[in-house]
Coordinates of C-alpha atoms in Angstrom, one line a residue:
M1 CA 46.6 39.7 123.7
T2 CA 44.0 37.3 122.2
D3 CA 40.4 36.7 123.3
I4 CA 40.5 33.3 124.9
E5 CA 43.8 34.8 127.1
I6 CA 41.3 37.5 127.8
A7 CA 38.8 35.6 129.1
R8 CA 40.9 32.9 130.8
K9 CA 42.3 36.1 133.2
V10 CA 38.7 36.9 134.8
K11 CA 38.4 34.7 137.5
L12 CA 34.2 33.9 136.8
K13 CA 31.9 33.0 139.6
P14 CA 29.9 30.4 140.3
I15 CA 26.8 30.1 138.3
T16 CA 25.0 29.4 141.4
E17 CA 25.9 33.2 142.3
I18 CA 25.3 34.5 139.4
A19 CA 21.5 33.0 139.1
Q20 CA 20.9 34.2 142.3
K21 CA 22.1 38.0 141.5
A22 CA 19.5 37.0 138.3
G23 CA 16.7 36.0 140.9
I24 CA 16.8 32.3 139.9
T25 CA 16.5 29.7 142.7
E26 CA 18.7 27.2 143.3
E27 CA 15.6 24.8 143.0
E28 CA 15.3 26.4 139.1
I29 CA 18.6 25.8 137.9
E30 CA 20.3 22.5 136.0
L31 CA 23.7 22.9 136.8
Y32 CA 26.4 21.7 134.1
G33 CA 29.6 22.0 135.7
K34 CA 30.6 25.0 137.7
E35 CA 29.9 27.7 135.1
K36 CA 27.2 26.8 133.0
A37 CA 23.6 25.8 133.7
K38 CA 19.7 25.3 132.3
I39 CA 17.2 27.0 133.8
S40 CA 14.0 25.0 134.0
L41 CA 10.8 25.9 132.3
T42 CA 9.6 25.7 136.0
I43 CA 10.2 29.1 136.8
K44 CA 7.4 30.4 134.2
E45 CA 4.9 29.6 136.4
R46 CA 6.6 31.7 139.3
L47 CA 7.1 35.0 137.7
R48 CA 3.8 35.1 135.3
E49 CA 2.6 38.3 136.7
K50 CA 6.1 40.0 137.0
K51 CA 5.9 43.3 135.3
N52 CA 8.2 43.1 132.5
G53 CA 11.8 45.5 132.0
K54 CA 12.7 47.3 128.9
L55 CA 14.0 45.5 125.6
I56 CA 17.0 46.7 123.8
L57 CA 17.5 45.3 120.6
V58 CA 21.2 44.9 119.0
T59 CA 21.2 45.2 115.3
A60 CA 23.8 46.5 112.7
I61 CA 24.5 47.8 109.6
S62 CA 25.1 46.2 106.5
P63 CA 28.3 43.6 107.3
T64 CA 31.9 43.2 106.1
P65 CA 32.4 39.2 106.1
L66 CA 33.9 39.3 109.4
G67 CA 31.1 41.3 111.0
E68 CA 31.0 44.4 112.6
G69 CA 31.1 43.1 116.7
K70 CA 27.0 43.0 117.9
T71 CA 27.9 40.8 119.9
T72 CA 30.7 42.6 121.5
I73 CA 28.2 45.9 121.7
S74 CA 25.4 43.6 123.1
I75 CA 27.8 42.2 125.9
A76 CA 29.5 46.3 126.5
V77 CA 25.8 47.7 126.8
A78 CA 24.1 45.1 129.2
D79 CA 28.0 45.6 131.4
G80 CA 27.2 49.1 131.1
L81 CA 23.9 49.6 132.3
S82 CA 25.1 47.3 135.5
H83 CA 27.7 49.6 136.3
L84 CA 24.8 52.3 136.4
G85 CA 23.5 50.1 138.9
K86 CA 20.8 48.8 136.7
K87 CA 19.7 45.1 136.8
A88 CA 20.8 43.9 133.4
M89 CA 20.6 40.6 131.3
L90 CA 21.9 39.4 128.0
A91 CA 19.1 37.4 125.7
L92 CA 22.0 36.2 122.7
R93 CA 22.3 33.0 120.2
E94 CA 24.1 29.8 120.7
P95 CA 27.3 30.2 118.0
S96 CA 27.3 27.3 115.9
L97 CA 30.3 25.0 114.7
G98 CA 30.4 25.6 111.2
P99 CA 31.0 30.1 111.5
V100 CA 33.7 28.6 114.6
F101 CA 35.9 26.5 112.0
G102 CA 35.1 28.9 109.2
I103 CA 35.7 32.1 108.6
K104 CA 34.4 34.4 111.5
G105 CA 35.6 32.3 114.4
G106 CA 33.8 32.2 117.6
A107 CA 30.8 34.4 118.8
T108 CA 30.7 34.9 122.3
G109 CA 32.2 38.8 122.1
G110 CA 35.9 40.2 122.3
G111 CA 38.1 41.7 123.9
K112 CA 36.9 43.0 127.7
V113 CA 33.3 42.3 126.9
Q114 CA 32.7 38.8 126.5
V115 CA 29.9 35.8 127.4
A116 CA 32.3 32.9 129.0
P117 CA 33.0 30.3 129.1
M118 CA 34.2 31.5 125.6
E119 CA 35.4 28.1 124.6
D120 CA 32.4 25.7 126.1
I121 CA 30.0 28.3 124.6
N122 CA 31.8 28.4 121.5
L123 CA 31.9 24.6 120.8
H124 CA 29.9 21.7 122.4
F125 CA 27.8 24.4 125.2
T126 CA 25.1 21.9 126.6
G127 CA 24.9 20.1 123.6
D128 CA 21.5 21.9 122.8
L129 CA 22.7 22.0 119.0
H130 CA 23.6 18.6 118.9
A131 CA 20.3 17.7 119.9
I132 CA 18.5 19.8 117.4
T133 CA 20.7 17.7 114.5
A134 CA 19.5 14.4 115.9
A135 CA 16.4 15.4 115.8
N136 CA 16.3 16.7 112.6
N137 CA 18.0 13.7 111.2
L138 CA 15.5 11.3 113.5
L139 CA 12.8 12.3 111.1
A140 CA 14.8 11.9 108.3
S141 CA 15.6 8.2 109.6
L142 CA 11.4 7.8 110.1
I143 CA 10.8 8.6 106.3
D144 CA 12.8 6.5 104.3
N145 CA 12.1 3.7 107.0
H146 CA 8.9 4.6 106.3
I147 CA 8.9 4.2 102.8
Y148 CA 11.3 0.6 102.9
F149 CA 8.6 -0.9 104.9
G150 CA 6.3 -0.2 102.1
N151 CA 5.2 3.5 102.3
E152 CA 1.8 3.0 103.3
L153 CA 1.1 7.0 103.1
G154 CA 1.8 6.9 99.6
I155 CA 4.9 9.5 99.9
K156 CA 5.7 11.0 96.2
T157 CA 8.1 13.1 97.2
V158 CA 10.5 14.1 99.8
T159 CA 10.9 17.8 100.9
W160 CA 12.9 17.6 104.2
K161 CA 16.6 17.3 104.6
R162 CA 19.0 16.3 106.7
C163 CA 21.5 18.4 108.9
V164 CA 25.2 18.9 110.5
D165 CA 26.2 21.9 112.1
L166 CA 29.5 22.4 110.2
N167 CA 29.9 24.3 106.8
D168 CA 30.1 22.0 104.2
R169 CA 29.4 22.7 100.7
Q170 CA 29.9 19.3 99.4
L171 CA 26.5 18.4 101.1
R172 CA 24.2 20.6 99.5
V173 CA 23.5 18.2 96.9
V174 CA 23.4 14.0 97.7
D175 CA 21.8 10.8 96.5
T176 CA 21.1 8.4 99.1
G177 CA 20.2 5.1 99.2
L178 CA 23.1 3.8 96.8
S179 CA 23.5 0.3 98.9
E180 CA 21.3 -1.9 95.7
E181 CA 19.1 -3.4 98.9
A182 CA 16.3 -4.7 97.0
K183 CA 13.6 -2.4 99.4
I184 CA 16.1 0.4 99.4
K185 CA 14.7 3.5 97.4
P186 CA 17.6 5.8 95.9
R187 CA 16.6 9.4 95.9
R188 CA 18.2 12.9 96.0
D189 CA 18.6 14.8 99.2
G190 CA 20.5 17.1 100.8
F191 CA 22.0 18.9 104.0
N192 CA 21.2 21.9 105.7
I193 CA 23.3 23.3 108.3
T194 CA 21.9 22.6 111.2
V195 CA 21.2 26.6 112.4
A196 CA 18.6 26.3 109.3
S197 CA 17.1 23.3 110.2
E198 CA 13.1 24.0 110.6
I199 CA 13.4 22.3 114.0
M200 CA 16.1 25.0 115.3
A201 CA 13.5 27.8 114.3
I202 CA 11.0 25.8 116.1
L203 CA 12.6 25.7 119.3
C204 CA 13.4 29.0 119.3
L205 CA 9.6 30.5 118.6
S206 CA 7.8 27.8 121.0
E207 CA 6.5 29.1 124.2
D208 CA 6.7 25.5 125.8
I209 CA 7.5 22.0 125.4
Q210 CA 4.0 21.4 124.6
D211 CA 3.6 24.2 121.8
L212 CA 6.8 22.6 120.8
K213 CA 5.9 19.1 120.4
Q214 CA 2.9 20.5 118.2
N215 CA 4.8 22.5 115.9
L216 CA 7.0 19.1 115.3
G217 CA 4.0 17.5 114.4
N218 CA 3.2 20.2 111.8
I219 CA 6.1 19.7 109.8
I220 CA 5.6 18.9 106.0
I221 CA 7.9 16.3 105.2
G222 CA 7.0 15.9 101.7
Y223 CA 3.9 14.9 99.5
N224 CA 1.6 12.1 98.5
Q225 CA 0.3 10.9 95.6
E226 CA -2.3 13.6 95.4
D227 CA 0.2 16.3 96.0
K228 CA -1.0 16.7 99.7
P229 CA 1.4 17.6 102.4
V230 CA 2.7 14.1 104.9
F231 CA 3.3 15.8 108.0
A232 CA 5.7 14.4 110.7
R233 CA 2.9 13.6 113.1
D234 CA 1.5 11.0 110.1
L235 CA 4.9 9.1 110.7
K236 CA 4.3 9.4 114.6
A237 CA 7.4 11.2 114.9
E238 CA 6.8 13.8 117.3
G239 CA 6.9 12.5 120.3
A240 CA 10.6 11.5 119.8
M241 CA 11.6 14.5 118.5
T242 CA 10.2 16.3 121.5
V243 CA 12.1 13.5 124.2
L244 CA 15.6 14.9 122.1
L245 CA 14.6 18.1 122.8
K246 CA 13.8 17.6 126.1
D247 CA 16.6 20.0 127.5
A248 CA 17.5 21.6 124.5
I249 CA 14.2 23.8 124.9
K250 CA 15.7 24.9 128.5
P251 CA 17.6 28.3 128.0
N252 CA 20.9 28.4 129.2
L253 CA 22.7 30.4 132.3
V254 CA 26.1 31.9 132.0
Q255 CA 27.8 35.0 132.9
T256 CA 30.0 37.9 131.2
L257 CA 33.5 38.7 132.3
E258 CA 32.3 41.4 134.8
H259 CA 29.9 39.4 136.0
T260 CA 26.2 40.3 134.3
P261 CA 23.3 37.1 133.8
A262 CA 23.4 36.3 130.5
I263 CA 20.9 34.0 129.0
I264 CA 22.2 32.0 125.3
H265 CA 19.7 30.0 123.5
G266 CA 19.3 29.1 120.2
G267 CA 21.1 29.9 117.1
P268 CA 19.3 30.0 113.5
F269 CA 21.2 32.2 111.2
A270 CA 19.8 35.5 110.3
N271 CA 20.1 35.4 106.3
I272 CA 19.0 32.0 106.0
A273 CA 16.6 31.8 109.0
H274 CA 15.0 34.2 111.6
G275 CA 18.3 34.8 113.3
C276 CA 17.3 35.5 116.7
N277 CA 17.3 33.3 120.2
S278 CA 14.4 31.6 121.8
I279 CA 11.0 33.6 122.7
I280 CA 11.4 31.6 125.6
A281 CA 15.0 33.3 127.0
T282 CA 13.7 37.2 125.7
K283 CA 10.6 36.7 127.6
L284 CA 12.6 34.8 130.7
A285 CA 14.9 38.0 130.5
L286 CA 12.1 40.5 130.5
K287 CA 10.8 39.0 133.8
L288 CA 13.7 38.9 135.9
A289 CA 15.4 42.1 134.6
D290 CA 15.1 45.9 134.1
Y291 CA 17.1 45.8 131.0
T292 CA 16.9 42.9 128.9
V293 CA 19.8 43.2 126.0
T294 CA 18.9 41.1 122.9
E295 CA 20.6 40.4 119.2
A296 CA 19.3 40.0 115.8
G297 CA 21.5 38.7 113.1
F298 CA 23.7 40.3 110.9
G299 CA 22.1 43.6 109.3
A300 CA 19.0 45.2 110.3
D301 CA 17.7 44.1 107.2
L302 CA 17.5 40.9 107.7
G303 CA 17.6 39.9 111.7
A304 CA 16.0 43.5 112.6
E305 CA 13.7 42.9 110.1
K306 CA 12.5 39.4 110.6
F307 CA 13.0 40.0 115.1
L308 CA 10.3 42.3 114.4
D309 CA 8.2 41.2 111.6
I310 CA 8.3 37.3 112.8
K311 CA 9.8 37.0 116.4
C312 CA 7.6 40.4 117.6
R313 CA 4.2 39.2 116.4
K314 CA 4.5 35.9 117.4
A315 CA 5.6 36.6 121.0
K316 CA 3.6 40.2 121.5
I317 CA 6.4 42.2 122.1
K318 CA 8.5 45.0 120.9
P319 CA 11.6 47.0 121.3
D320 CA 12.0 49.8 124.0
A321 CA 15.0 51.4 121.4
V322 CA 17.5 49.7 119.4
V323 CA 21.0 49.8 119.0
L324 CA 22.1 50.3 115.4
V325 CA 26.3 49.1 115.4
A326 CA 28.1 50.7 112.5
T327 CA 32.3 50.2 112.3
I328 CA 34.2 52.8 110.3
K329 CA 35.7 50.0 108.2
A330 CA 32.1 48.4 107.4
L331 CA 31.3 52.3 106.2
K332 CA 34.4 52.5 104.1
Y333 CA 33.9 48.9 102.7
H334 CA 29.9 50.1 101.9
G335 CA 31.9 53.2 100.4
G336 CA 33.6 51.4 97.8
I337 CA 37.1 50.5 99.7
A338 CA 38.7 47.4 98.9
K339 CA 39.4 44.7 101.5
E340 CA 43.0 45.4 101.6
E341 CA 42.9 48.9 101.7
I342 CA 40.3 49.3 104.0
Q343 CA 42.4 50.0 107.4
N344 CA 43.6 53.2 105.5
E345 CA 42.0 56.7 106.1
S346 CA 39.6 57.2 103.3
S347 CA 37.5 60.1 103.9
E348 CA 35.5 59.8 100.5
G349 CA 34.8 55.8 101.1
L350 CA 33.1 57.0 104.5
K351 CA 31.5 59.3 103.4
K352 CA 29.7 56.9 100.2
G353 CA 29.5 54.2 102.7
L354 CA 26.8 56.8 105.1
K355 CA 23.8 55.7 102.6
N356 CA 23.9 52.1 103.9
L357 CA 23.7 53.7 107.6
Y358 CA 20.9 56.2 107.0
D359 CA 18.6 53.5 104.7
H360 CA 19.0 51.1 107.8
I361 CA 18.2 53.7 110.1
D362 CA 15.5 55.1 108.3
N363 CA 13.8 52.0 108.0
L364 CA 13.8 51.2 111.7
R365 CA 12.5 55.0 112.7
Y366 CA 10.2 55.5 110.0
R367 CA 9.3 51.9 109.0
Y368 CA 9.1 49.9 112.3
G369 CA 9.0 53.5 114.5
L370 CA 11.4 53.1 116.8
K371 CA 14.1 54.7 118.9
V372 CA 17.2 54.4 117.3
I373 CA 20.4 55.0 118.9
V374 CA 23.9 54.1 116.7
A375 CA 26.9 52.6 118.7
L376 CA 30.1 53.4 116.7
N377 CA 32.1 49.9 117.3
R378 CA 35.5 51.4 118.0
Y379 CA 38.0 49.9 116.3
Q380 CA 42.2 50.3 116.7
T381 CA 42.8 51.2 113.0
D382 CA 39.5 54.0 113.5
S383 CA 41.6 57.6 113.0
E384 CA 40.9 60.1 115.5
A385 CA 39.5 62.2 112.1
E386 CA 37.0 59.4 110.5
I387 CA 35.2 59.0 114.0
A388 CA 35.2 62.8 114.6
Y389 CA 33.8 63.1 110.7
L390 CA 31.3 60.6 111.4
Q391 CA 29.9 61.7 115.0
K392 CA 29.6 65.1 112.9
E393 CA 27.5 64.0 110.4
L394 CA 25.1 62.2 112.9
Q395 CA 24.9 65.3 115.1
E396 CA 24.0 67.1 112.3
K397 CA 21.1 64.7 111.5
K398 CA 20.0 64.5 115.4
I399 CA 20.5 60.8 115.0
P400 CA 21.7 59.8 118.6
C401 CA 25.3 58.0 118.5
S402 CA 27.4 56.9 120.8
L403 CA 31.4 55.9 120.6
V404 CA 31.7 52.3 122.3
E405 CA 34.7 51.3 123.6
G406 CA 33.6 47.9 125.1
W407 CA 36.3 45.6 123.8
A408 CA 39.3 47.6 125.3
K409 CA 37.9 49.0 128.4
G410 CA 34.8 46.9 128.8
G411 CA 31.5 48.4 130.6
E412 CA 33.1 51.2 131.5
G413 CA 33.8 51.6 128.0
A414 CA 29.9 51.7 127.6
I415 CA 28.6 53.8 130.1
D416 CA 27.9 56.7 127.7
I417 CA 25.5 55.0 125.4
A418 CA 24.1 53.0 128.6
E419 CA 23.2 56.3 130.1
K420 CA 22.0 57.6 126.6
L421 CA 19.5 54.7 126.6
V422 CA 18.0 55.2 130.0
E423 CA 17.2 58.2 128.9
M424 CA 15.6 57.2 125.9
T425 CA 13.7 54.3 127.2
E426 CA 12.2 56.1 130.5
N427 CA 11.5 59.5 129.2
A428 CA 11.6 60.1 125.1
P429 CA 8.7 59.8 123.1
L430 CA 8.5 57.2 120.9
G431 CA 9.9 57.5 117.0
K432 CA 7.9 59.6 114.4
S433 CA 6.1 57.1 112.2
T434 CA 4.8 57.0 109.2
Y435 CA 2.0 54.0 109.8
T436 CA -0.8 54.4 112.6
Q437 CA -0.9 51.2 114.5
N438 CA -1.4 50.9 118.0
Q439 CA 1.7 51.7 119.5
E440 CA 2.2 48.7 121.9
E441 CA 2.7 47.2 119.1
V442 CA 5.7 47.1 116.5
N443 CA 4.6 48.7 113.0
Y444 CA 4.5 45.6 111.2
I445 CA 6.1 45.8 107.5
Y446 CA 2.6 43.7 106.4
P447 CA -0.1 42.5 107.7
L448 CA -0.7 38.0 108.1
E449 CA -3.3 38.4 106.3
E450 CA -1.8 39.5 102.6
S451 CA -0.9 37.0 100.3
I452 CA 2.4 36.0 100.0
T453 CA 3.3 37.8 96.7
P454 CA 2.4 41.3 98.0
K455 CA 4.2 40.5 101.9
I456 CA 7.6 39.5 99.7
E457 CA 7.0 43.4 97.7
K458 CA 6.5 45.3 101.2
I459 CA 9.7 44.0 103.0
A460 CA 11.6 44.0 99.1
T461 CA 10.4 47.8 98.4
R462 CA 10.4 49.1 102.1
I463 CA 13.4 47.5 103.5
Y464 CA 15.6 46.5 100.6
H465 CA 14.8 49.4 99.0
A466 CA 14.5 47.6 95.7
K467 CA 12.2 48.6 92.6
G468 CA 10.3 45.3 92.6
V469 CA 10.6 41.5 92.5
E470 CA 11.2 39.2 89.8
Y471 CA 10.1 35.3 90.0
T472 CA 11.2 32.1 88.9
N473 CA 8.6 30.1 87.2
E474 CA 9.1 27.3 90.0
A475 CA 8.6 30.2 92.7
I476 CA 5.3 30.9 91.1
K477 CA 4.4 27.4 91.3
Q478 CA 5.1 27.1 95.0
I479 CA 3.7 30.1 96.0
K480 CA 0.3 29.1 94.5
Q481 CA 0.6 25.6 96.2
I482 CA 1.4 26.6 99.8
E483 CA -1.7 29.0 99.4
Q484 CA -3.8 26.6 98.1
L485 CA -3.1 24.1 101.0
G486 CA -4.4 27.2 103.3
Y487 CA -1.2 29.0 104.6
G488 CA -0.7 32.3 102.6
N489 CA -1.5 34.1 105.6
L490 CA 2.3 33.0 107.4
P491 CA 5.2 35.4 107.9
I492 CA 8.1 35.7 105.0
C493 CA 11.4 34.6 106.4
I494 CA 13.3 36.0 102.8
A495 CA 16.7 34.3 103.3
K496 CA 19.7 36.4 101.2
T497 CA 22.8 38.0 101.1
Q498 CA 24.3 39.4 104.2
Y499 CA 26.5 41.8 102.4
S500 CA 23.6 44.3 100.6
F501 CA 20.7 45.7 100.8
S502 CA 20.2 43.9 97.4
D503 CA 20.7 39.9 96.9
D504 CA 24.1 40.6 94.9
P505 CA 26.7 40.5 97.4
K506 CA 29.0 42.8 95.3
D507 CA 26.5 45.9 95.6
L508 CA 27.9 47.2 98.2
G509 CA 27.3 51.0 96.9
G510 CA 24.0 50.0 96.7
K511 CA 22.3 50.5 93.1
S512 CA 19.8 53.3 92.6
E513 CA 18.0 50.5 91.0
Y514 CA 17.3 46.9 91.4
Q515 CA 15.2 43.6 91.6
I516 CA 15.3 41.0 94.3
H517 CA 15.3 37.7 92.4
V518 CA 13.2 35.2 94.0
R519 CA 14.4 31.3 93.0
A520 CA 12.2 29.6 95.1
V521 CA 9.7 29.8 98.2
E522 CA 9.6 27.2 101.2
L523 CA 6.8 26.2 103.7
K524 CA 8.1 25.5 106.7
A525 CA 4.4 24.8 108.7
G526 CA 6.0 23.7 111.8
A527 CA 8.2 27.1 112.4
G528 CA 5.4 29.2 111.1
F529 CA 6.7 30.9 108.5
I530 CA 7.2 31.0 104.8
V531 CA 11.2 31.0 103.3
V532 CA 11.7 33.1 100.4
L533 CA 15.1 31.9 98.9
A534 CA 16.5 35.6 97.1
G535 CA 19.7 35.3 94.7
K536 CA 22.0 32.5 95.3
I537 CA 22.0 32.3 98.6
M538 CA 22.4 28.9 99.9
T539 CA 21.8 27.4 103.1
M540 CA 24.3 25.1 103.7
P541 CA 28.0 27.3 103.6
G542 CA 31.3 26.6 102.5
L543 CA 34.5 26.8 104.3
P544 CA 36.7 29.8 103.3
K545 CA 40.1 29.0 101.6
V546 CA 42.2 29.7 104.9
P547 CA 39.4 28.1 107.7
A548 CA 39.7 29.0 111.0
A549 CA 40.1 25.4 111.8
E550 CA 43.6 25.5 110.9
K551 CA 44.6 28.0 113.9
I552 CA 42.6 25.5 116.2
D553 CA 44.3 23.5 118.4
I554 CA 45.0 22.2 122.1
D555 CA 48.2 22.2 123.8
E556 CA 50.0 19.6 126.1
N557 CA 48.1 20.7 128.9
G558 CA 44.8 20.5 127.6
E559 CA 43.9 24.1 127.5
I560 CA 42.3 25.2 123.6
I561 CA 43.8 28.2 121.9
G562 CA 43.4 29.4 118.3
I563 CA 40.0 30.6 118.9
F564 CA 39.2 34.2 118.6

């Protein structure tokens, strides 16, 4: 039975009932049909003095191309906590249409642990990503319109790209303005996928609508004849962009198949953006629930690092525990087993792949000083011998572990990890740390006041375990310019492959020595961070040879099929 068929067998509760369960009043929700709602930001004032609950971060080892089930585990953990009688809530990202029609399919969990209505969430949902796309492209239109009507600001170089929420490699570099009209200036342009847009990052890192408006105005769209930045506010663009985003900034309320409340809001990728849901959604969930389960994209070297060094720093929050998702197939994949043979039993491949798991655990425990539990996401192809081997290895190293069977059993398959998380967050001491910062904060990998190069190198050596960093001449020039403009104290958002600690997606085993290769550095003044492009990573993905779109259809009854 497919995920979509499993989801349709469950009768969802009215979203008004889910809101009531979560502690949200009828006046604080705006209905999008019977099963979805926006949460009004007026709720923040009512909850201002309420004490925060516990925060559980779900991350993962370096993934295979199809992912390791972070969302599935996140939902299972929340449902497992609900089974224990705890007031739990999810705070997750919104799916992007690109992967839904590409290689990964949907992003709403799987089996008996899903957020629903899964078709709506995976497709247009409440229109947030469309609003972000429109705001991004409105700014692009205003830039070229300003140039067309005389270029009063003296814009010499445009750095702002258009975006679309689909995988389309053909749009990475395009020539625009080719109509040969008298005043139109042809120029080289390009597209990002919407989830890599700076506006997506701004929406996720803004605290309220006024903060959103100010951050939109701080976007640098290009440079003038004196090589000084030109801002979106110089074009008087921030007001209209905020209008387009006035509903998108409100978090979305849905439910799991077991009726646990779920807030889904914002959707940046972790390999090319900061990879976390919105600060507004996470903080709201912390006020409403005893346990908030949230997720950071891809492996912990990408999503968790950015969650901790960017989002936690900005939001002044800290996880009480981290769930590190691992799968037998991913461990074998990183142990050198070919994709075609990954379902075959291989103790040697599993043994070699443990290095990836241990490196992530060490980072979280000893770099960040956090408590970690490994969630072994069970697949039907896992043998009992492989599971027993992994459990024995972790037990010998005194690493907490739980076999999670949420896909097959729902929340009941996650009761063990839920019990262990309650014990970890309520009773156990903080994890041992090699740093001595205030334990109310995360042990950040770098201080903001350092210059750009040392910050990049600390992430590369401490988190990626690289020997060092190599920079292109262009990257060196860009770093110098950013620091001269006074933005050197911003956090770093490294864009690189998700498949390896290095910037080489084929380096699955982990070379003993490697460099991180920085080819470009981009200032995102509106979002408040600096993007560092490493290796061959692209901000506009392409479709695979056989995209998931080929299997997606609608039947004669109007029901969608093929989303998984």
